[in-house]
Short mmCIF file of C-alpha atoms in Angstrom, two decimals:
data_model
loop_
_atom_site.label_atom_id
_atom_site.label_comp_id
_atom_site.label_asym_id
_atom_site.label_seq_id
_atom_site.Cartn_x
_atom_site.Cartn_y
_atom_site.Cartn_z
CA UNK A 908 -21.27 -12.86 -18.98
CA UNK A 909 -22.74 -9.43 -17.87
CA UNK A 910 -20.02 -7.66 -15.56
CA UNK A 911 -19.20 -4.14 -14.89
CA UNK A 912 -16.09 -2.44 -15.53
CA UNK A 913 -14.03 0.22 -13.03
CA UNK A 914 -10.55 1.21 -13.68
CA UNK A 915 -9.01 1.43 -10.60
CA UNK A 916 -6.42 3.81 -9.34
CA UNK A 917 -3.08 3.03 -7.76
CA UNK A 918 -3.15 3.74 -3.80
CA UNK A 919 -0.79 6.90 -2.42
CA UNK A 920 -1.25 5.05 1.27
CA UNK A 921 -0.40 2.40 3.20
CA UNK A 922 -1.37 0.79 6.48
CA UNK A 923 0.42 -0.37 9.31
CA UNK A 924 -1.52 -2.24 11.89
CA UNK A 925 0.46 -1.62 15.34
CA UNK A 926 -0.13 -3.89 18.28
CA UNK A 927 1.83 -2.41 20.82
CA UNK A 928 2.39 -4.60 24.18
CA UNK A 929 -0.06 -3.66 26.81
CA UNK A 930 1.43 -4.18 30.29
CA UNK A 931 -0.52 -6.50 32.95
CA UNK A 932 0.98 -5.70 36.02
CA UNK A 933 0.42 -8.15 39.06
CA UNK A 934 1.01 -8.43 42.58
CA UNK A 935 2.44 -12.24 42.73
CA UNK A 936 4.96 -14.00 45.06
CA UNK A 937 5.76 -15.24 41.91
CA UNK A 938 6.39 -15.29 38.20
CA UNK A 939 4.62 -18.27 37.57
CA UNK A 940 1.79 -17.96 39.73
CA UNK A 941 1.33 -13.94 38.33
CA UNK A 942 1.45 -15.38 34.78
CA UNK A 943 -0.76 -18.17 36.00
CA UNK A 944 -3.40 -15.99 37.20
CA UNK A 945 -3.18 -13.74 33.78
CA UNK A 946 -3.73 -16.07 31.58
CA UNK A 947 -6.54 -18.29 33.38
CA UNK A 948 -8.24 -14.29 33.08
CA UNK A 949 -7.88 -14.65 29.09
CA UNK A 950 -9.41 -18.38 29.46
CA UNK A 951 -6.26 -20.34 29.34
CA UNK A 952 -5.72 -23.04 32.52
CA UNK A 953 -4.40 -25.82 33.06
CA UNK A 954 -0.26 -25.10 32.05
CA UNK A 955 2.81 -25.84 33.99
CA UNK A 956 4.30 -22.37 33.53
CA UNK A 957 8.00 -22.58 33.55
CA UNK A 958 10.30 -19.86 33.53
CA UNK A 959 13.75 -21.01 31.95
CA UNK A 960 13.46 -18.25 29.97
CA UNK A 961 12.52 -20.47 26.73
CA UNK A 962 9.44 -19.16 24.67
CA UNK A 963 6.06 -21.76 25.16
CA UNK A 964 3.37 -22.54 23.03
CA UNK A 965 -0.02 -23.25 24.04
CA UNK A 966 -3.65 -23.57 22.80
CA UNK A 967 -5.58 -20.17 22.44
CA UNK A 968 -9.17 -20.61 23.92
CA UNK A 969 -11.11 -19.18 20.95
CA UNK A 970 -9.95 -21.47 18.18
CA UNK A 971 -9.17 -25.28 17.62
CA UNK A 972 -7.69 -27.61 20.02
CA UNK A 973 -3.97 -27.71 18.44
CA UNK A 974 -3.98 -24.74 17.26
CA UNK A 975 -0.56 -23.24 19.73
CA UNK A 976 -1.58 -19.69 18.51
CA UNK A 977 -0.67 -18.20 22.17
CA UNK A 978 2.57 -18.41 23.62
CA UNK A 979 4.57 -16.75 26.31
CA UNK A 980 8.15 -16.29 28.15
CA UNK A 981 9.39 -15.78 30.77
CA UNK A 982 13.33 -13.93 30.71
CA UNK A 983 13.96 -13.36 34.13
CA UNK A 984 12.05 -14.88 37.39
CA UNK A 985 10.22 -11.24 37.70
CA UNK A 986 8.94 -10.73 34.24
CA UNK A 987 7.17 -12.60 31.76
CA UNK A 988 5.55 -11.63 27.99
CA UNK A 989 2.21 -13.44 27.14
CA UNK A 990 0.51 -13.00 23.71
CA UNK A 991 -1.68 -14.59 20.74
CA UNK A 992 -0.14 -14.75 17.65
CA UNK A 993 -3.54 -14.76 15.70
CA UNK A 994 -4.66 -11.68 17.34
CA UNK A 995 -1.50 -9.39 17.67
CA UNK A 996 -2.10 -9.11 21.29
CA UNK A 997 0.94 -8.96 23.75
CA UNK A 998 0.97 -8.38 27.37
CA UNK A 999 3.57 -8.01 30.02
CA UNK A 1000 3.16 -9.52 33.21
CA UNK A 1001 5.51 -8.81 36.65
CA UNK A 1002 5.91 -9.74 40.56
CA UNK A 1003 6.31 -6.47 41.36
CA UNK A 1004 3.23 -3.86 41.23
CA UNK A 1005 4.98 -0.93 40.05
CA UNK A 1006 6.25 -0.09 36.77
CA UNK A 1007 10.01 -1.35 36.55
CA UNK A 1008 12.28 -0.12 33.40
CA UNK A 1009 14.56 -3.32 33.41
CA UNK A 1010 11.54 -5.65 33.56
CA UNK A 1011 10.47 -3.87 30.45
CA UNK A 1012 13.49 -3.76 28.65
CA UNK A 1013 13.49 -8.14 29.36
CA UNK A 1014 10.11 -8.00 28.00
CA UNK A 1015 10.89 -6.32 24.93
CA UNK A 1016 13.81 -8.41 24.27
CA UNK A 1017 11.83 -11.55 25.17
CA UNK A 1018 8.87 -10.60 22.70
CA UNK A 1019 11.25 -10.06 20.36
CA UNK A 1020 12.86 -13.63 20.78
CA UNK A 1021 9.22 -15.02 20.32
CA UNK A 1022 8.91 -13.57 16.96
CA UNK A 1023 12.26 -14.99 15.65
CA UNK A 1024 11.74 -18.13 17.19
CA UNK A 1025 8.25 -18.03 15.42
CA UNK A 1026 9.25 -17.16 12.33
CA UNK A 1027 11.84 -19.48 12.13
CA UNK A 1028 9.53 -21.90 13.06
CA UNK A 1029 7.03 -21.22 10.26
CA UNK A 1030 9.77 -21.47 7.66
CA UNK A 1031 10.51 -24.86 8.39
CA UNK A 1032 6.87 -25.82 8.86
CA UNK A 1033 6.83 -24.59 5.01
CA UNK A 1034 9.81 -26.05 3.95
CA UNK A 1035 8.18 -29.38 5.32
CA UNK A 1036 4.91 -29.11 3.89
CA UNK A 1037 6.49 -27.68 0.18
CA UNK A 1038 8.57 -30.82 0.00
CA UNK A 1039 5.59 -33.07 1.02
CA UNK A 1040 3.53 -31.10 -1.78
CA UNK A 1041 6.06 -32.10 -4.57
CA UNK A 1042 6.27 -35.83 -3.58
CA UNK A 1043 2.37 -35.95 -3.64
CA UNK A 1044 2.47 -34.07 -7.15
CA UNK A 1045 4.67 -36.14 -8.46
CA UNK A 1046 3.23 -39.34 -7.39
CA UNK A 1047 -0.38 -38.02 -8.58
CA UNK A 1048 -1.83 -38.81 -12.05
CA UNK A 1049 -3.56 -36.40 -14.31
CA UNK A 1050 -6.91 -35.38 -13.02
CA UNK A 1051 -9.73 -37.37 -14.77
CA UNK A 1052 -12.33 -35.35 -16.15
CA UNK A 1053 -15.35 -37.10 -14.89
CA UNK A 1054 -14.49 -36.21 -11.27
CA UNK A 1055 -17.71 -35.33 -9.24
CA UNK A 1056 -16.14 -32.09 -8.71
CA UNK A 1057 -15.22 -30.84 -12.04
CA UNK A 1058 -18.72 -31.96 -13.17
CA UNK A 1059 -20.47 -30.34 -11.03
CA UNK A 1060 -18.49 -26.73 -11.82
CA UNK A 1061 -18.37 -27.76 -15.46
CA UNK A 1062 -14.51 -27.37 -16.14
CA UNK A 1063 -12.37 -28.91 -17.34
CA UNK A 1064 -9.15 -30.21 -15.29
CA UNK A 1065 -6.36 -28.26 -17.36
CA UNK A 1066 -3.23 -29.21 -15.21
CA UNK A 1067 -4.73 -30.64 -12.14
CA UNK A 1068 -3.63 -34.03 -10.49
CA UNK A 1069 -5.31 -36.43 -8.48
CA UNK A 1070 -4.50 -38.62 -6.14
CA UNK A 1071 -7.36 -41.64 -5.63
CA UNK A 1072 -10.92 -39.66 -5.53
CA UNK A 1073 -9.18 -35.93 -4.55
CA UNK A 1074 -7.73 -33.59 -6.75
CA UNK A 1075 -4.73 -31.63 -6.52
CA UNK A 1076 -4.92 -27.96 -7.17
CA UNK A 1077 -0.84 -26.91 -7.23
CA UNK A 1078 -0.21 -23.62 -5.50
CA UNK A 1079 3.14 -21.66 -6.65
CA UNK A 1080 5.43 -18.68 -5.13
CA UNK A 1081 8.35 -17.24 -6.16
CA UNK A 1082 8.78 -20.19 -9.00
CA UNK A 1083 7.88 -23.00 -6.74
CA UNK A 1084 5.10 -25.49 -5.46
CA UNK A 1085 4.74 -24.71 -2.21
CA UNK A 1086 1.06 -25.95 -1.42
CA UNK A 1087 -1.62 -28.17 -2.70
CA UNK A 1088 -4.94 -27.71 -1.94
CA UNK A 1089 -7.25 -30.78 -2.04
CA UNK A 1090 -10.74 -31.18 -2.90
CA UNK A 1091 -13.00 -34.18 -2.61
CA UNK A 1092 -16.21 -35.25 -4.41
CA UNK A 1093 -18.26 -33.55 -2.63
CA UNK A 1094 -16.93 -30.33 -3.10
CA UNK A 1095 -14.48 -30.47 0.93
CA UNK A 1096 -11.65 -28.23 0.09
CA UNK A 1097 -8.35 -28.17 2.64
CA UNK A 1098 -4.77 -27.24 2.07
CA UNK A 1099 -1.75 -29.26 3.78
CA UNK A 1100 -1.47 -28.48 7.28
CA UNK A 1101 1.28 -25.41 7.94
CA UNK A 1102 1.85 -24.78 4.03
CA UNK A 1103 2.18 -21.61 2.28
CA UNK A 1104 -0.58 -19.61 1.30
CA UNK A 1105 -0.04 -16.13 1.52
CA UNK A 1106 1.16 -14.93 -1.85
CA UNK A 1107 1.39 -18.35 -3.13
CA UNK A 1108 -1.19 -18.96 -6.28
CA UNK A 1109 -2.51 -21.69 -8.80
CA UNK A 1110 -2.28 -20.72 -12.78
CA UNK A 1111 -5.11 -21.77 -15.43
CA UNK A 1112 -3.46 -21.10 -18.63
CA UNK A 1113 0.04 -19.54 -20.03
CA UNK A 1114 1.54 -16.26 -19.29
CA UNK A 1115 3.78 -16.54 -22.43
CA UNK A 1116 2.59 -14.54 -24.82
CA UNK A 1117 -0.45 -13.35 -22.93
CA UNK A 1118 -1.66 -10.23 -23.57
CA UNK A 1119 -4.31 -9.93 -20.57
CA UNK A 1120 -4.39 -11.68 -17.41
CA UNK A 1121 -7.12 -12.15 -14.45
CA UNK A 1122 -6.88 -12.89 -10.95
CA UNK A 1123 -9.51 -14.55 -8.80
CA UNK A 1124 -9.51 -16.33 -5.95
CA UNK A 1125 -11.20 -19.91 -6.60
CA UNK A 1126 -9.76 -22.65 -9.24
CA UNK A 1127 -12.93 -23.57 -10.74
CA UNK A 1128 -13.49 -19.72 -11.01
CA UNK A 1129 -10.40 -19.09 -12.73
CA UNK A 1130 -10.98 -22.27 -15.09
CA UNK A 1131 -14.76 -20.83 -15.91
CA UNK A 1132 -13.43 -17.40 -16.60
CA UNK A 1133 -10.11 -18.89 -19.07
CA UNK A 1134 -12.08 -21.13 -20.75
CA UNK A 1135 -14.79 -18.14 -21.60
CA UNK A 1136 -11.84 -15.85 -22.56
CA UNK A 1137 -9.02 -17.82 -23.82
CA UNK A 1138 -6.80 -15.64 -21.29
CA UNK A 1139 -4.42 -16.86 -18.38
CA UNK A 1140 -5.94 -16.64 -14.86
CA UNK A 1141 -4.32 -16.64 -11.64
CA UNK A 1142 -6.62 -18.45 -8.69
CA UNK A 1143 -5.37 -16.78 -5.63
CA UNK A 1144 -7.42 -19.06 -3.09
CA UNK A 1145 -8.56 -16.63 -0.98
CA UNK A 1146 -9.76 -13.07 -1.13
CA UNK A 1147 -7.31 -11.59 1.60
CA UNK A 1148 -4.81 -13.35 -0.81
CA UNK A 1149 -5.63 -11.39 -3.67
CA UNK A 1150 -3.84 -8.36 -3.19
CA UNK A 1151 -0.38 -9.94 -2.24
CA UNK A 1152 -0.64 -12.04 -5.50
CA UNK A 1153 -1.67 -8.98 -7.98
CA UNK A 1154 1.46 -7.03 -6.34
CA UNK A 1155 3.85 -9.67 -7.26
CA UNK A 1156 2.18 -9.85 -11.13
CA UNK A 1157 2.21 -6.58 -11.84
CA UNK A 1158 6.16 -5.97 -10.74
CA UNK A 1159 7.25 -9.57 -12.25
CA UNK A 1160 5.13 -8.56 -15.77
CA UNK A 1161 5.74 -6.05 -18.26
CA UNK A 1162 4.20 -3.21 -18.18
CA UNK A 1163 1.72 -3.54 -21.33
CA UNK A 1164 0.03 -6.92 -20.24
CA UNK A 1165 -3.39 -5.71 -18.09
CA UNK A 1166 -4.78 -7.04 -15.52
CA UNK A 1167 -7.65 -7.45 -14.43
CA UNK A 1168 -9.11 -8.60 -11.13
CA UNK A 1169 -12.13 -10.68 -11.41
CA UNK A 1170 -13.59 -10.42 -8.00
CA UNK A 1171 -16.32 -12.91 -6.30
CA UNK A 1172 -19.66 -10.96 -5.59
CA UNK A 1173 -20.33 -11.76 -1.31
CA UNK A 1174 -23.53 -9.68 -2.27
CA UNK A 1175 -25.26 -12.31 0.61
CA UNK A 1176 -22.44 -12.14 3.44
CA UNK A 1177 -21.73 -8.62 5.57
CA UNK A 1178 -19.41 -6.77 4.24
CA UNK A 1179 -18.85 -8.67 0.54
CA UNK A 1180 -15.23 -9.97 1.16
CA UNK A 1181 -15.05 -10.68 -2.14
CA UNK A 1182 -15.37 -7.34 -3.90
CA UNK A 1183 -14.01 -5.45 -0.63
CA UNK A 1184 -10.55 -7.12 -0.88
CA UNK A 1185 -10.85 -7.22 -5.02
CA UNK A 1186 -11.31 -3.34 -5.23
CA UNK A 1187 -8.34 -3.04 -2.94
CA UNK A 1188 -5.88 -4.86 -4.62
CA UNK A 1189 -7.16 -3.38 -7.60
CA UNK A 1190 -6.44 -0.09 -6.46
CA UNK A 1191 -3.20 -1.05 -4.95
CA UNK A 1192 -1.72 -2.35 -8.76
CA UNK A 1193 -4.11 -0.25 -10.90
CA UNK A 1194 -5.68 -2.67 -12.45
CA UNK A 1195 -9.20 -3.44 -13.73
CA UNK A 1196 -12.07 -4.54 -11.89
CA UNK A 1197 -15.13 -6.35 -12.53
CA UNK A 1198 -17.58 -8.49 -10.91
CA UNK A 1199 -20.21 -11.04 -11.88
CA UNK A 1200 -24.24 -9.52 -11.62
CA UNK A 1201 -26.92 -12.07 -11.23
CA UNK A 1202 -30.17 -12.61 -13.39
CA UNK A 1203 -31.72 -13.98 -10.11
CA UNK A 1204 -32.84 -12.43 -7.27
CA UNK A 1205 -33.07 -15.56 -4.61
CA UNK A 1206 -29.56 -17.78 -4.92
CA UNK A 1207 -26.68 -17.87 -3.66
CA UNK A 1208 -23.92 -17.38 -6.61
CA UNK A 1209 -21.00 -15.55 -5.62
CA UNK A 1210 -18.34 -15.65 -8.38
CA UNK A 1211 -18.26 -16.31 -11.97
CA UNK A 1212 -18.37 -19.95 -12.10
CA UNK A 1213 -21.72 -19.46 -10.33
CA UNK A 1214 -22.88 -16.74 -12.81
CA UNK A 1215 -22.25 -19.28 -15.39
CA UNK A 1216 -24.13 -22.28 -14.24
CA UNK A 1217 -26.99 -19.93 -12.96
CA UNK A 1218 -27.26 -18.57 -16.61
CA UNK A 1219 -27.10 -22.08 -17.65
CA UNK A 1220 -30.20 -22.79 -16.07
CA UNK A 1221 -31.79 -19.99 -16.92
CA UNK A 1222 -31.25 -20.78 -20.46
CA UNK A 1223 -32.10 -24.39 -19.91
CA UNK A 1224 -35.69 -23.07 -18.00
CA UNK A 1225 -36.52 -21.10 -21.38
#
């Protein structure tokens, strides 16, 4: 396994992304009709704007059908608060032309309403989904070892589940399953709808008595890498994920277990996701860093699962 090594140091800054509201100012007869005639600007037609003063969800243009990422209210019948929850963006929207202080206090207190309505919201969505993940668990069987899956990554199952022809990769926070993430035959990978993922994680190995532990983002990665090193890894799921999961490590482990974050290689995709978010949340912990490095010029591996199977076939071409 030919990797490189960079000791990473821990970060003196943080950043705050700030999306402050932008106001949209309209000339209407009407709430409704101003509202109307700012949203059908941002692509969005088609709703029966009502202003009780309750917050609305509706579809944002640029993703899914379903997906109720945008959303607005409307506090008083001359102000209402528009936004997209995926994006950060807010906007106020008024009858009257001019700039009016109360309507802008109502808009601040109705944004605000939105996000505790939201948030509320996405805790019980989770709370759902974390009890549906343990009654699936529970009712799964060990995962068979001749899956299409696990052959083709050449792993072995460790403490997967399956249920019929999918497995069941568990994913934990704070001490708890709060997410499974399914994969199929062929390789189809989804998680349950409106689960946990942020921060949440699935462990190949035991931390007791470990000495060293990695973090990577795929299972099959994390089984390639602890059955090639004997040490616990934790598969984070996601790159953007890795750096919420390494913070919670290093403050719930003692001080003299390392870490190390074993980062995919994007070396084919702008930007390399992979080792951009890896070198960050090593720099964020102070941990360890390294990477896999191909022996081939023209495919497509990415982590270290890859790397493995790639030098398996270089061995096998020999």
């Amino acid at each position: 396994m030919q990797t490189e090594m960079r000791k990473a140091r821990p970060s003196v800054e943080s950043r705050t992304r700030h999306n402050a509201p932008h106001p949209a100012h309209r000339q209407s007869t009407t709430i409704e009709s101003a509202l109307a005639e700012a949203l059908a600007a941002r692509g969005v037609t088609g709703l029966a704007i009502r202003a009780d003063g309750d917050v609305h969800r509706f579809d944002a243009p640029d993703k899914r059908r379903g997906n109720l990422a945008g959303w607005y209210v409307c506090p008083s019948l001359e102000v209402a608060v528009f936004g997209f929850w995926h994006t950060g963006e807010q906007q106020t929207v008024t009858v009257a032309g001019e700039h009016d202080p109360i309507a802008a206090e109502q808009a601040r207190q109705a944004a605000a309403k939105a996000r505790r309505e939201r948030e509320a919201r996405r805790q019980q969505e989770q709370a759902q989904t974390a009890q549906q993940a343990r009654q699936e668990w529970d009712a799964a069987a060990l995962a068979d070892q001749r899956h299409p899956y696990l052959t083709a990554k050449r792993v072995q199952p460790h403490s997967l589940r399956q249920q019929g022809g999918v497995l069941l990769v568990p994913l934990h926070a704070d001490g708890e399953l709060v997410n499974l993430q399914r994969i199929r035959a062929d390789g189809t990978k989804r998680f349950l709808k409106r689960g946990r993922i942020k921060g949440a994680a699935s462990l190949v190995g035991r931390l007791a008595g470990a000495g060293h532990v990695y973090v990577t983002e795929g299972w099959a990665t994390a089984a390639t890498i602890h059955e090639a090193s004997g040490c616990p890894v934790v598969a984070t799921m996601a790159a953007n994920n890795l750096e919420p999961v390494a913070r919670t490590l290093r403050r719930n482990l003692p001080a003299h277990i390392a870490i190390t974050i074993a980062a995919d290689n994007d070396r084919r995709k702008a930007g390399n996701a992979g080792l951009t978010y890896g070198r960050h949340a090593a720099e964020i912990i102070g941990a360890d860093i390294t990477w896999p490095r191909f022996p081939c010029e023209d495919c497509a591996c990415s982590d270290f699962n890859d790397l493995a199977a790639c030098e398996g076939r270089k061995e096998a071409a020999a």
